[in-house]
Structures are given as C-alpha cells and as structure tokens.
C-alpha cells in the first residue's frame, strides 16, 4: 500500500497557535499484467413496490441485467425483490449462465408497499450462505421509498447494518428518485462499511450500478483503519471526512473500509496546534494503519506506521512560505461538504436563513484565500450559492436536499470525479432576455451529462469538451445561451462565462415552453375521478411523473383501492371508479385528497393504467 502524506504548509511560526491540514491518500501500487480479482458473493435486493412501477423499475431491471455482465463463474449472485412481501427471483448460484439470469431479472414486475427490512435481511442471509474470507461478501440494496412494512425503525436498521458488517456482510445502499430517506440509507451504508448512491433519474441507474461494480472488482484491500496518536503540541484533531470513528482521549481511530485500485482512499485531518516555543522539526503525530489483503488465496493482515512532522521557524519565515494550493483545493472541497451538512441540519428545523448564511460564509472564506480555482472548487462555489438562494426563497424541496446530502457524502468518502458534485436540479431562465441572433457573443448549451448539468461551448473556435463555469441558478437542460465572452482559466482546463447572459432562441418558442413548465395542476380545480370506459380501453402510461399511484388489492372481503405512493396512509380506503378495478393493477391519477370525514381518500382528475 502506498501512503502519500502532504501538509497544507511547510512551515509554522514559533510562539503562535495555528492550524495545519494533513491530506493522506492510500493507494494500491501499480499492477502489471492481468491480476486475479477477489471473487464476489453478491445479493441484489430490488424494491419493486408500486412507486417503482413504469420507467423506474424498467431502468432498474436494465441496470441489474447489465450488472450480470461484470460477473464470472467465480462469483455468486442472488436476486431478491420486495414490496409488501419478499420474493426470491434468483437463489444463490454461480454466474455460469448470464443470459438465463438476465431473463429471470427481466420478469420482475411492480407490486405494493415497501418491506425494505424483509428484502434486505433475505439478501444478507443469501450472502451468508456462501460467505468466505477470501471473497467480497456484499448486499446491494435499492429502494425508492420509505420503509412502511416490516422493520421501519431507523435506528434498528442502522444498528442491524453494523451487526451484519461485524459478521462480514457489507451493504451498499442505492436511493432511487425523490421519495427515499437519504439519511437512513447513508447511515446504513456508513454503519455497514459500504457505499451510498443517489440515482437521480431512471436513466441514471445503469451508470450508478456500473460505478459500484467497477469499484467492487477493483478492491485491493479491505477494512483499512488508521489510528492517529498526537504529540503534546496537538490540542485537537478534526476529521474532515465522514468515516466511522472512535475517540479515546486525544487518540483518534478512523475506519475507512475498502481500498480500490481505481481511486485513492482519502483521509483529511485538521490539527489544532498550541504555541511551539522552539524552532526546528516538530513531531505532530504517529499514524498507524492496518488492512486486510488476499495474498496467494489467503487473508493477510498488513500494517504500517508513518510519523508526521513539520518545521517551525520565525513568524517572518512562516509568512513567506507559500501554502500548497493543491492541498488547499482538497481541504476546501471537504469544508464545503461539511458546511452543506451543517446547513441541512438547520434547514430540517426550518431555520432557512441561518442555513443559507452558513453556505454564504464558507463561500466568502474560500474566496478570501484568493486561490487560482480549479473547476471542481469553482463549481462547488456555484452550487453553494444556488442552494443558499433556494433556502432563502423557501424552495428547499426533496430533490435539493438529496443533492446536497449526496454531494457532501461523496466528497467526504470517495475520490471519483464521476461521483463528485452530481446535480440535475434545474435553475430558471425566467427574467433573462431572449435573442434570436447570435451576433457579438458566444453560444453555450446546458446539457445533462453523467448526473450533472454541464454547460459547454457550441460556437466555433472553442473546445466543446471543456466545461464552462456558469451560474447554476439559470441552468436549464437543453437551453442555449448567448454570453458576451468565454475566458479560459489560467491552466486551460475550463472556461468562465463573462458579461451579460441571454437565452438564444431563433424559433421564439422558449417563453411558451417555460410558461408550460410553470403551469401546474395543483392550482387547477380537479374534480373527482370518473371513468366511462372499460379497463381494456383505459388510457395507459409508463411513467408516474407527478401523479399518484393507486393499486387495487383484495382485503379478504372486497376489492379495495389503496394509495401506494409514499407520503400517504396505505391503510386508507380510496374512492375510485369501480368499473376499472382489478386486483394487482396499478393506476396513475392526477391527485388525491382526504375525505371531509377523514380516514379515506378521494381520487381526483384523470385515471390512467400504469403499464410495465
């Protein structure tokens, strides 16, 4: 294992308290030739509750089928699906016939509610049945909703994830859409030593599955842990990452989990130092680390130790020493991530103004450093200002919260560019001038790429592959803009939009599209749902969109209609047209409201049958 350690500054001043950042990277040594990978023992646990019906489940199935292509006959796979109940689609078996497994997965259909614990525990049991020390024993748990059947207590689920990890079963969680509880899935993944992913849209599913499997087949070390034993000069240690930790007096134990050949494992620490009296080399801490590695088919424990020292000198010499800009960039990204978590805590208490203030303050502190910003840092500053605006305007919706939480989590646990700053929440071009000609300016276009809203140049003479630093608040997917000028960053790695920004639309249709997007049926007067055709003649749809899902179930006495979308009581009866009721069928309606007497719902607007 290669361990790279860098301090944010080479000199500190004597007789002055200060802070120093330490950046560590744990990296597998470069390998030559084909290296055998650790066999996988996986269970894929898929939510097939009604809210996954249509496009979400279709894309989740495609992602699961693509996952099978990563596996070999050396690997075990099982597939479990869950709604109200749990069903085994594929019992644990070696992947000797991928096409047959993919065919089995393709038969999955959406059902009822969300018994997350039942499906997950079945997956854990399947992995345990073939568990060995020289294999990666993983459960991949996907859900799009709130656990409302089985074990629903969050603390119990998190503690169970920790217990499973102690038994060698690691869980990675994947949240789909905007209704799952991100804090629960992140806490489960952290407790279990696995990863967390936010699948923002249906067509994002296969990419996210690819990232996880690409990581798993590249595991080179497991259970990496680091112990930091500080010297007397260190008064306090702050961990900037979001790993599981234990504090014993001044000694800090950090549990980092797996190390992948495809990415270094980062560890960033802030040391608070008291005044040091004497110049010269100063010992700050001893770092002891250990991990498990498969060598010649057997698990071996590897250990190492690294002393951390710094030079102390006069105040003048320390002031003249330039801080390392690369380290400042890395630590700035993590401090911005930590600020997002702090802001979310306040926003959850509806203290939106102070939440926004936290974000604006960290922006000011980073800008005050006058760094030559990388695109990553510049983009994160734009994110923070965008989120601060939304908080102040009380436009803090589920998608915004999930983006912030996901961005913070990935920044503090991973070092993959395709996981950092993922975001597709759109701003608004309302208020921008619209022009039909592109004279005296540069055309740029907002596109969705890899789970991110990116802006790229489309005018000739500019590199179309370089990102454009562009205000997040006005980014709308598919919109073309006219900017006065594009300035290249000093390192040539990205452009900055400079001057006035306008919408470029030679057709004159932009305003009408924007107006259509702002119209909402929530403001329309919807009447109780009525149907004048048979079930076979009913209009169909393969997506839920902003609609509400209804399912017909037999309660043992009658054929009832129930709301199965998250956020509604699944035990309330629903007033729903009897002419199209059929057990197990899913419908999409415009809206529902609680009846005047309470205890039941009334469906409103148009009724469509959801096809799968």
Coordinates of C-alpha atoms in Angstrom, one line a residue:
X1 CA 0.0 0.0 0.0
X2 CA 1.4 3.4 -1.0
X3 CA 0.6 6.2 1.6
X4 CA 1.0 9.7 0.4
X5 CA 1.0 12.4 3.1
X6 CA 1.0 16.2 2.5
X7 CA 0.7 19.1 4.8
X8 CA -1.1 22.4 3.9
X9 CA 2.1 24.3 4.8
X10 CA 5.7 23.6 5.1
X11 CA 6.4 26.0 8.0
X12 CA 4.6 27.2 11.1
X13 CA 5.6 30.1 13.3
X14 CA 7.0 29.6 16.7
X15 CA 5.1 31.0 19.7
X16 CA 1.8 31.2 17.8
X17 CA -1.2 28.8 18.0
X18 CA -2.2 27.7 14.5
X19 CA -4.0 25.0 12.5
X20 CA -2.4 22.7 9.9
X21 CA -4.2 20.4 7.4
X22 CA -2.9 16.9 6.7
X23 CA -4.0 15.1 3.5
X24 CA -3.4 11.4 3.2
X25 CA -4.0 9.2 0.2
X26 CA -4.0 5.4 0.5
X27 CA -3.3 4.0 -3.0
X28 CA -2.7 0.5 -4.3
X29 CA 0.6 0.0 -6.0
X30 CA 0.6 0.0 -9.8
X31 CA 0.0 -3.5 -11.1
X32 CA 1.3 -5.0 -14.3
X33 CA -0.4 -7.6 -16.4
X34 CA -3.7 -9.3 -15.6
X35 CA -4.2 -9.6 -11.9
X36 CA -6.8 -12.0 -10.4
X37 CA -9.5 -10.2 -8.6
X38 CA -11.3 -11.2 -5.4
X39 CA -14.4 -13.3 -6.1
X40 CA -17.7 -11.6 -5.5
X41 CA -20.5 -13.1 -3.4
X42 CA -23.4 -10.7 -4.1
X43 CA -27.1 -10.4 -3.4
X44 CA -29.0 -7.8 -5.4
X45 CA -32.1 -6.6 -3.4
X46 CA -34.5 -4.6 -5.5
X47 CA -37.5 -2.5 -4.4
X48 CA -40.4 -3.4 -6.7
X49 CA -43.0 -1.5 -4.7
X50 CA -45.7 0.2 -6.7
X51 CA -43.9 3.5 -6.8
X52 CA -41.2 1.8 -8.8
X53 CA -43.7 1.0 -11.5
X54 CA -43.1 2.1 -15.1
X55 CA -39.9 3.7 -16.1
X56 CA -38.1 3.5 -12.7
X57 CA -38.4 -0.3 -12.5
X58 CA -37.7 -0.7 -16.2
X59 CA -34.4 1.1 -15.9
X60 CA -33.5 -0.7 -12.6
X61 CA -34.1 -4.0 -14.3
X62 CA -31.8 -2.9 -17.2
X63 CA -29.2 -1.9 -14.7
X64 CA -29.4 -5.2 -12.9
X65 CA -29.1 -7.1 -16.1
X66 CA -26.0 -5.0 -17.1
X67 CA -24.5 -5.8 -13.7
X68 CA -24.6 -9.5 -14.5
X69 CA -22.2 -8.8 -17.4
X70 CA -19.5 -7.9 -14.9
X71 CA -19.6 -11.3 -13.2
X72 CA -17.8 -14.5 -13.9
X73 CA -18.3 -18.2 -12.9
X74 CA -16.1 -17.5 -9.9
X75 CA -18.8 -15.2 -8.5
X76 CA -22.0 -16.0 -6.6
X77 CA -25.2 -14.0 -7.2
X78 CA -28.7 -14.0 -5.8
X79 CA -31.6 -11.6 -6.6
X80 CA -34.3 -10.7 -4.1
X81 CA -37.3 -8.4 -4.8
X82 CA -39.6 -6.9 -2.2
X83 CA -42.9 -5.0 -1.9
X84 CA -45.3 -6.0 0.9
X85 CA -43.5 -9.3 0.9
X86 CA -40.2 -10.8 -0.2
X87 CA -39.7 -12.9 -3.2
X88 CA -36.5 -14.7 -4.4
X89 CA -36.0 -14.2 -8.1
X90 CA -32.7 -16.0 -8.2
X91 CA -31.4 -18.3 -5.4
X92 CA -27.6 -18.0 -4.7
X93 CA -25.7 -19.6 -7.5
X94 CA -22.5 -19.2 -9.5
X95 CA -22.9 -17.0 -12.6
X96 CA -22.4 -19.7 -15.2
X97 CA -25.4 -18.7 -17.4
X98 CA -25.6 -14.9 -17.5
X99 CA -28.3 -14.8 -20.2
X100 CA -30.6 -17.1 -18.1
X101 CA -30.1 -14.9 -15.1
X102 CA -30.8 -11.7 -17.1
X103 CA -34.0 -13.3 -18.4
X104 CA -35.1 -14.1 -14.8
X105 CA -34.5 -10.5 -13.8
X106 CA -36.5 -9.2 -16.8
X107 CA -39.6 -10.8 -15.4
X108 CA -39.8 -8.6 -12.3
X109 CA -43.0 -6.5 -12.0
X110 CA -44.0 -3.8 -9.6
X111 CA -46.3 -4.6 -6.6
X112 CA -47.4 -3.0 -3.4
X113 CA -45.7 -1.3 -0.4
X114 CA -42.1 -1.3 0.9
X115 CA -40.9 -4.0 3.2
X116 CA -37.3 -2.9 3.0
X117 CA -36.1 -4.9 6.0
X118 CA -37.6 -8.1 4.8
X119 CA -35.9 -8.0 1.4
X120 CA -32.6 -6.7 2.8
X121 CA -32.3 -9.4 5.5
X122 CA -33.1 -12.1 2.9
X123 CA -30.2 -10.8 0.8
X124 CA -27.9 -10.9 3.9
X125 CA -28.9 -14.5 4.6
X126 CA -28.2 -15.5 1.0
X127 CA -24.7 -13.9 1.1
X128 CA -24.0 -15.5 4.4
X129 CA -24.8 -19.0 2.9
X130 CA -21.7 -18.7 0.6
X131 CA -19.6 -16.4 2.8
X132 CA -15.8 -17.0 2.7
X133 CA -12.9 -14.9 4.0
X134 CA -11.3 -14.7 0.5
X135 CA -14.4 -13.3 -1.2
X136 CA -16.2 -9.9 -1.2
X137 CA -19.5 -10.5 0.6
X138 CA -21.9 -7.7 -0.4
X139 CA -25.6 -6.8 -0.5
X140 CA -26.7 -4.1 -2.9
X141 CA -30.0 -2.7 -1.6
X142 CA -32.0 -0.4 -3.9
X143 CA -35.1 1.4 -2.7
X144 CA -37.2 4.4 -4.0
X145 CA -39.4 4.9 -0.9
X146 CA -40.0 4.9 2.8
X147 CA -39.9 1.6 4.7
X148 CA -43.6 1.1 5.7
X149 CA -43.7 -2.6 6.3
X150 CA -41.5 -4.9 8.4
X151 CA -38.9 -3.2 10.5
X152 CA -39.3 0.6 10.0
X153 CA -37.4 2.0 12.9
X154 CA -34.3 3.8 11.5
X155 CA -32.0 3.2 14.5
X156 CA -32.8 -0.5 14.4
X157 CA -32.0 -0.7 10.7
X158 CA -28.7 1.1 11.2
X159 CA -27.7 -1.0 14.1
X160 CA -28.5 -4.1 12.2
X161 CA -26.3 -2.9 9.3
X162 CA -23.5 -2.5 11.8
X163 CA -24.1 -6.0 13.2
X164 CA -24.1 -7.5 9.7
X165 CA -20.8 -5.7 8.9
X166 CA -19.2 -7.2 12.0
X167 CA -20.2 -10.6 10.7
X168 CA -18.5 -9.8 7.4
X169 CA -21.6 -8.8 5.3
X170 CA -21.2 -5.4 3.8
X171 CA -24.2 -3.4 2.5
X172 CA -24.2 -0.7 -0.2
X173 CA -27.4 1.3 -0.5
X174 CA -28.9 2.9 -3.6
X175 CA -31.7 5.5 -3.4
X176 CA -33.9 6.0 -6.4
X177 CA -35.9 9.1 -7.2
X178 CA -37.0 11.7 -4.7
X179 CA -39.0 9.8 -2.1
X180 CA -36.5 7.6 -0.3
X181 CA -35.0 8.7 3.1
X182 CA -31.4 9.6 2.3
X183 CA -30.2 10.0 5.9
X184 CA -31.3 6.4 6.6
X185 CA -29.6 4.9 3.5
X186 CA -26.4 6.9 4.2
X187 CA -26.3 5.9 7.8
X188 CA -26.9 2.3 6.9
X189 CA -24.1 2.3 4.3
X190 CA -21.7 4.0 6.8
X191 CA -22.5 1.6 9.6
X192 CA -22.2 -1.4 7.2
X193 CA -18.9 -0.2 5.6
X194 CA -20.5 0.1 2.2
X195 CA -21.2 2.8 -0.3
X196 CA -24.3 5.0 -0.9
X197 CA -25.5 6.2 -4.3
X198 CA -28.3 8.6 -5.3
X199 CA -29.9 7.5 -8.6
X200 CA -31.4 10.9 -9.7
X201 CA -33.4 9.7 -12.6
X202 CA -34.3 6.3 -14.2
X203 CA -31.7 6.5 -17.0
X204 CA -29.1 7.2 -14.3
X205 CA -29.5 3.7 -12.8
X206 CA -27.2 1.8 -15.1
X207 CA -24.3 4.3 -14.7
X208 CA -24.6 4.1 -10.9
X209 CA -24.6 0.3 -10.9
X210 CA -21.6 0.4 -13.2
X211 CA -19.7 2.6 -10.8
X212 CA -20.4 0.3 -7.9
X213 CA -19.4 -2.9 -9.7
X214 CA -16.3 -1.2 -11.2
X215 CA -15.3 -0.4 -7.6
X216 CA -16.0 -3.9 -6.3
X217 CA -14.0 -5.7 -8.9
X218 CA -11.1 -3.3 -8.1
X219 CA -11.0 -3.9 -4.4
X220 CA -7.3 -4.5 -3.4
X221 CA -7.6 -4.1 0.4
X222 CA -10.4 -4.4 3.0
X223 CA -11.1 -3.0 6.4
X224 CA -8.5 -0.2 6.3
X225 CA -8.2 1.5 9.6
X226 CA -6.0 4.4 10.8
X227 CA -5.0 5.4 14.3
X228 CA -3.7 8.9 14.9
X229 CA -1.8 9.3 18.1
X230 CA -1.0 13.1 18.5
X231 CA 2.1 14.7 20.1
X232 CA 1.7 17.1 23.0
X233 CA 1.7 20.1 20.7
X234 CA -1.6 18.9 19.1
X235 CA -4.5 20.2 21.1
X236 CA -7.3 18.7 19.0
X237 CA -7.8 16.7 15.7
X238 CA -10.7 17.3 13.4
X239 CA -11.7 14.7 10.8
X240 CA -12.9 16.3 7.6
X241 CA -14.1 13.0 6.1
X242 CA -17.3 11.2 7.0
X243 CA -15.9 7.9 8.0
X244 CA -16.8 5.9 11.1
X245 CA -14.6 7.0 14.0
X246 CA -13.8 6.3 17.7
X247 CA -12.2 8.9 20.0
X248 CA -10.2 7.7 23.0
X249 CA -8.9 10.8 24.8
X250 CA -6.7 12.5 22.2
X251 CA -6.2 9.4 20.1
X252 CA -8.5 9.1 17.0
X253 CA -9.4 5.8 15.4
X254 CA -10.8 6.1 11.8
X255 CA -12.3 3.2 9.8
X256 CA -12.0 3.7 6.1
X257 CA -13.3 0.4 4.7
X258 CA -12.3 -0.9 1.2
X259 CA -9.5 0.5 -0.9
X260 CA -10.0 0.4 -4.7
X261 CA -7.3 0.1 -7.4
X262 CA -9.3 2.7 -9.4
X263 CA -9.2 5.5 -6.8
X264 CA -7.1 6.6 -3.8
X265 CA -8.7 6.4 -0.4
X266 CA -8.6 9.9 1.0
X267 CA -8.1 10.9 4.7
X268 CA -8.1 14.6 5.6
X269 CA -7.3 15.9 9.1
X270 CA -7.1 19.3 10.7
X271 CA -4.6 19.7 13.6
X272 CA -5.1 22.5 16.1
X273 CA -1.6 23.3 17.4
X274 CA -0.7 25.2 20.6
X275 CA 2.2 27.6 20.6
X276 CA 5.5 25.9 19.9
X277 CA 8.5 27.5 21.7
X278 CA 11.5 26.2 19.8
X279 CA 12.3 26.3 16.0
X280 CA 13.2 23.2 14.1
X281 CA 11.5 19.9 13.3
X282 CA 8.3 19.3 15.3
X283 CA 6.6 15.9 15.7
X284 CA 2.8 16.2 15.3
X285 CA 1.6 12.6 15.4
X286 CA 2.2 9.0 14.6
X287 CA -0.2 7.4 12.1
X288 CA -0.6 3.6 12.4
X289 CA -2.6 1.8 9.8
X290 CA -3.7 -1.7 9.0
X291 CA -5.7 -3.5 6.4
X292 CA -6.5 -7.0 5.1
X293 CA -5.3 -8.2 1.7
X294 CA -5.7 -11.5 -0.1
X295 CA -2.3 -12.9 -0.9
X296 CA -2.0 -16.3 -2.6
X297 CA -5.6 -17.1 -1.7
X298 CA -5.2 -16.3 1.9
X299 CA -6.2 -13.2 4.0
X300 CA -3.1 -11.4 5.4
X301 CA -3.0 -8.5 7.8
X302 CA -0.8 -5.7 6.6
X303 CA 0.4 -2.9 8.9
X304 CA 2.4 0.3 8.7
X305 CA 3.4 3.4 10.6
X306 CA 4.0 7.0 9.5
X307 CA 5.4 9.8 11.5
X308 CA 4.0 13.3 10.8
X309 CA 6.5 16.2 11.3
X310 CA 6.6 19.9 10.4
X311 CA 9.2 22.6 10.6
X312 CA 8.8 25.6 13.0
X313 CA 10.6 28.9 12.2
X314 CA 10.2 32.6 12.7
X315 CA 6.9 34.4 12.0
X316 CA 8.5 36.1 9.0
X317 CA 9.7 32.8 7.5
X318 CA 6.4 31.1 8.1
X319 CA 4.5 34.1 6.5
X320 CA 6.8 33.9 3.4
X321 CA 6.3 30.2 2.9
X322 CA 3.5 29.7 0.3
X323 CA 0.8 27.2 1.3
X324 CA 0.3 24.2 -1.1
X325 CA -2.6 25.2 -3.4
X326 CA -3.4 21.6 -4.3
X327 CA -3.9 20.8 -0.6
X328 CA -6.0 24.0 -0.1
X329 CA -8.2 22.9 -3.0
X330 CA -8.8 19.5 -1.5
X331 CA -9.5 20.7 2.0
X332 CA -11.8 23.5 0.6
X333 CA -13.9 20.9 -1.1
X334 CA -14.3 18.9 2.1
X335 CA -15.1 22.1 4.2
X336 CA -17.8 23.0 1.7
X337 CA -19.2 19.5 2.0
X338 CA -19.2 19.8 5.8
X339 CA -20.9 23.2 5.5
X340 CA -23.7 21.5 3.5
X341 CA -24.3 19.0 6.2
X342 CA -24.5 21.9 8.8
X343 CA -26.9 23.8 6.6
X344 CA -29.1 20.8 6.2
X345 CA -29.3 20.4 9.9
X346 CA -30.7 23.9 10.2
X347 CA -33.0 23.6 7.2
X348 CA -34.5 20.5 8.7
X349 CA -35.5 22.7 11.7
X350 CA -36.9 25.3 9.1
X351 CA -34.2 27.7 10.0
X352 CA -33.6 28.5 6.4
X353 CA -32.0 31.9 6.8
X354 CA -29.2 30.7 9.1
X355 CA -28.8 27.6 6.9
X356 CA -28.2 29.9 3.9
X357 CA -25.8 32.0 5.9
X358 CA -23.6 29.0 6.6
X359 CA -23.3 28.4 2.9
X360 CA -22.5 32.0 2.1
X361 CA -19.9 32.3 4.8
X362 CA -17.9 29.3 3.6
X363 CA -18.1 30.8 0.0
X364 CA -16.6 34.1 1.4
X365 CA -13.9 32.3 3.4
X366 CA -12.7 30.3 0.3
X367 CA -12.9 33.3 -2.0
X368 CA -10.8 35.3 0.6
X369 CA -7.9 32.8 0.1
X370 CA -7.6 34.1 -3.5
X371 CA -6.9 30.7 -4.9
X372 CA -6.5 30.0 -8.6
X373 CA -9.6 27.9 -8.5
X374 CA -9.9 24.5 -10.1
X375 CA -13.1 23.8 -12.0
X376 CA -14.2 21.5 -9.2
X377 CA -13.9 24.2 -6.5
X378 CA -15.4 26.9 -8.7
X379 CA -18.4 24.6 -9.5
X380 CA -18.9 23.8 -5.8
X381 CA -19.0 27.5 -5.0
X382 CA -21.7 27.9 -7.6
X383 CA -23.6 25.0 -6.0
X384 CA -23.4 26.6 -2.6
X385 CA -24.8 30.0 -3.8
X386 CA -27.5 28.2 -5.7
X387 CA -28.6 26.2 -2.6
X388 CA -28.3 29.3 -0.4
X389 CA -30.8 31.1 -2.8
X390 CA -33.2 28.2 -2.7
X391 CA -33.1 28.1 1.1
X392 CA -33.7 31.8 1.4
X393 CA -36.6 31.6 -1.1
X394 CA -38.0 28.6 0.8
X395 CA -37.7 26.4 -2.3
X396 CA -36.0 23.7 -0.4
X397 CA -37.6 20.6 -1.9
X398 CA -36.7 16.8 -1.7
X399 CA -34.5 16.9 -4.8
X400 CA -32.5 19.8 -3.5
X401 CA -31.9 18.1 -0.1
X402 CA -30.9 14.8 -1.7
X403 CA -28.5 16.6 -4.0
X404 CA -26.8 18.4 -1.1
X405 CA -26.6 15.3 1.1
X406 CA -25.3 13.2 -1.8
X407 CA -22.7 15.8 -2.8
X408 CA -21.5 16.1 0.8
X409 CA -21.3 12.3 1.4
X410 CA -19.4 11.5 -1.8
X411 CA -16.9 14.4 -1.2
X412 CA -16.2 13.1 2.3
X413 CA -15.8 9.4 1.4
X414 CA -14.8 9.0 -2.2
X415 CA -12.4 10.5 -4.7
X416 CA -14.1 9.7 -8.1
X417 CA -14.8 12.6 -10.5
X418 CA -17.9 10.8 -11.7
X419 CA -19.4 10.9 -8.2
X420 CA -18.5 14.4 -7.2
X421 CA -20.9 17.3 -7.4
X422 CA -23.7 15.3 -9.1
X423 CA -26.7 17.5 -9.6
X424 CA -29.6 17.9 -12.1
X425 CA -31.9 20.2 -10.1
X426 CA -32.7 23.0 -12.6
X427 CA -32.5 26.7 -12.1
X428 CA -34.7 29.1 -14.1
X429 CA -34.1 31.3 -17.1
X430 CA -37.1 33.4 -16.2
X431 CA -36.0 37.1 -16.3
X432 CA -33.3 36.6 -18.9
X433 CA -33.6 38.4 -22.2
X434 CA -34.3 36.2 -25.2
X435 CA -32.5 36.8 -28.5
X436 CA -32.9 35.3 -32.0
X437 CA -29.5 36.1 -33.4
X438 CA -26.0 35.2 -32.1
X439 CA -24.0 38.3 -33.1
X440 CA -21.2 39.6 -30.9
X441 CA -21.3 36.7 -28.5
X442 CA -20.5 33.1 -27.8
X443 CA -23.1 30.3 -27.8
X444 CA -23.1 27.8 -25.0
X445 CA -25.6 25.0 -24.2
X446 CA -26.7 23.3 -20.9
X447 CA -26.6 19.5 -21.1
X448 CA -27.2 16.7 -18.8
X449 CA -24.0 14.6 -18.5
X450 CA -23.2 11.9 -16.0
X451 CA -25.8 13.1 -13.5
X452 CA -24.7 16.7 -13.8
X453 CA -26.0 19.8 -15.5
X454 CA -23.0 20.9 -17.5
X455 CA -22.5 23.9 -19.8
X456 CA -20.3 23.6 -22.9
X457 CA -19.4 25.9 -25.8
X458 CA -21.1 25.3 -29.2
X459 CA -19.6 28.3 -31.1
X460 CA -16.7 27.6 -33.4
X461 CA -13.2 28.3 -32.0
X462 CA -13.9 26.8 -28.5
X463 CA -13.2 23.4 -27.2
X464 CA -16.6 21.7 -26.9
X465 CA -15.3 19.2 -24.4
X466 CA -14.3 21.8 -21.8
X467 CA -16.8 22.8 -19.0
X468 CA -17.9 26.3 -18.7
X469 CA -18.2 27.9 -15.3
X470 CA -21.7 29.2 -15.4
X471 CA -24.3 30.4 -12.9
X472 CA -26.1 27.4 -11.5
X473 CA -29.3 29.5 -10.8
X474 CA -30.0 29.9 -14.6
X475 CA -29.1 26.4 -15.9
X476 CA -31.9 24.7 -17.7
X477 CA -31.3 21.4 -19.5
X478 CA -31.5 21.8 -23.3
X479 CA -31.3 25.7 -23.3
X480 CA -28.8 27.5 -25.4
X481 CA -27.4 30.8 -24.1
X482 CA -25.5 33.7 -25.6
X483 CA -22.7 35.1 -23.4
X484 CA -20.5 38.1 -24.1
X485 CA -17.3 36.2 -23.7
X486 CA -15.7 33.0 -22.6
X487 CA -12.4 33.4 -20.7
X488 CA -10.1 30.4 -20.4
X489 CA -8.8 29.5 -16.9
X490 CA -5.1 30.1 -16.4
X491 CA -4.5 26.3 -16.6
X492 CA -6.6 26.0 -19.7
X493 CA -8.9 23.3 -18.1
X494 CA -12.2 25.2 -18.3
X495 CA -13.9 28.4 -19.4
X496 CA -15.6 31.1 -17.4
X497 CA -18.7 32.9 -18.8
X498 CA -18.1 36.6 -18.6
X499 CA -20.6 39.5 -19.1
X500 CA -24.3 39.5 -20.0
X501 CA -26.0 36.2 -20.4
X502 CA -29.1 35.8 -22.6
X503 CA -31.2 32.9 -23.9
X504 CA -30.6 32.2 -27.5
X505 CA -33.8 31.0 -29.3
X506 CA -34.1 31.7 -33.0
X507 CA -37.6 30.0 -33.0
X508 CA -39.2 32.3 -30.4
X509 CA -40.6 29.2 -28.6
X510 CA -38.6 29.5 -25.3
X511 CA -41.1 31.6 -23.4
X512 CA -44.1 29.3 -24.3
X513 CA -42.1 26.3 -23.2
X514 CA -41.2 28.0 -19.9
X515 CA -44.8 29.0 -19.3
X516 CA -46.0 25.5 -20.0
X517 CA -43.4 24.2 -17.5
X518 CA -44.7 26.6 -14.8
X519 CA -48.3 25.6 -15.2
X520 CA -49.3 23.1 -12.5
X521 CA -52.4 21.1 -12.0
X522 CA -52.1 21.7 -8.3
X523 CA -53.6 25.1 -8.9
X524 CA -56.3 23.7 -11.2
X525 CA -59.7 22.7 -9.9
X526 CA -59.7 18.9 -10.2
X527 CA -63.0 17.0 -9.9
X528 CA -63.4 13.5 -8.5
X529 CA -62.1 10.9 -10.9
X530 CA -64.6 9.4 -13.3
X531 CA -64.1 6.7 -15.9
X532 CA -66.6 5.9 -18.7
X533 CA -64.6 3.1 -20.4
X534 CA -63.6 -0.4 -19.5
X535 CA -60.2 -1.3 -18.1
X536 CA -59.0 -2.6 -21.5
X537 CA -60.0 0.7 -23.1
X538 CA -58.4 2.9 -20.4
X539 CA -55.5 5.2 -21.4
X540 CA -52.1 3.8 -20.4
X541 CA -48.8 5.4 -19.3
X542 CA -45.4 4.0 -18.5
X543 CA -44.4 6.8 -16.1
X544 CA -45.8 8.2 -12.8
X545 CA -44.4 11.7 -13.1
X546 CA -46.1 14.0 -10.6
X547 CA -49.1 11.7 -10.4
X548 CA -50.2 9.5 -7.5
X549 CA -50.2 5.7 -7.7
X550 CA -53.3 3.6 -6.8
X551 CA -53.4 -0.2 -6.6
X552 CA -56.3 -2.5 -6.3
X553 CA -56.0 -5.1 -3.5
X554 CA -58.3 -7.7 -2.1
X555 CA -58.6 -7.3 1.7
X556 CA -60.4 -10.6 2.0
X557 CA -63.8 -9.1 1.8
X558 CA -63.8 -6.6 -1.1
X559 CA -61.7 -5.4 -3.9
X560 CA -60.3 -2.1 -2.5
X561 CA -58.3 0.7 -3.9
X562 CA -55.3 2.0 -1.9
X563 CA -52.7 4.7 -2.4
X564 CA -49.2 3.2 -2.7
X565 CA -47.2 6.4 -3.4
X566 CA -45.1 7.5 -0.5
X567 CA -46.4 10.0 1.9
X568 CA -50.0 8.7 2.1
X569 CA -51.6 6.3 4.6
X570 CA -51.6 2.9 2.8
X571 CA -54.4 1.6 5.0
X572 CA -57.0 4.2 4.0
X573 CA -59.6 3.1 1.5
X574 CA -59.8 5.1 -1.7
X575 CA -62.9 6.4 -3.5
X576 CA -62.1 5.1 -7.0
X577 CA -64.1 4.1 -10.1
X578 CA -65.3 0.5 -9.7
X579 CA -65.6 -0.1 -13.4
X580 CA -61.9 -0.5 -13.9
X581 CA -60.9 -2.2 -10.6
X582 CA -58.8 -5.3 -10.9
X583 CA -56.7 -6.9 -8.3
X584 CA -53.0 -6.0 -8.6
X585 CA -53.4 -3.4 -11.3
X586 CA -51.7 -0.1 -10.8
X587 CA -53.2 3.2 -11.8
X588 CA -51.9 6.8 -12.0
X589 CA -54.2 9.6 -11.0
X590 CA -53.6 13.4 -11.1
X591 CA -54.1 13.8 -7.3
X592 CA -55.8 12.6 -4.2
X593 CA -57.3 14.4 -1.2
X594 CA -58.5 13.2 2.2
X595 CA -62.3 13.0 2.5
X596 CA -64.1 15.5 4.7
X597 CA -64.8 12.9 7.4
X598 CA -61.1 11.8 7.3
X599 CA -59.8 8.2 7.2
X600 CA -60.1 7.8 3.4
X601 CA -59.0 9.4 0.2
X602 CA -60.8 10.7 -2.9
X603 CA -59.1 10.4 -6.3
X604 CA -59.0 13.5 -8.5
X605 CA -58.5 14.2 -12.2
X606 CA -57.7 11.7 -14.9
X607 CA -57.1 8.0 -14.4
X608 CA -54.5 6.1 -16.4
X609 CA -53.4 2.5 -16.2
X610 CA -49.7 2.0 -15.5
X611 CA -48.1 -0.4 -17.9
X612 CA -44.9 -2.3 -17.1

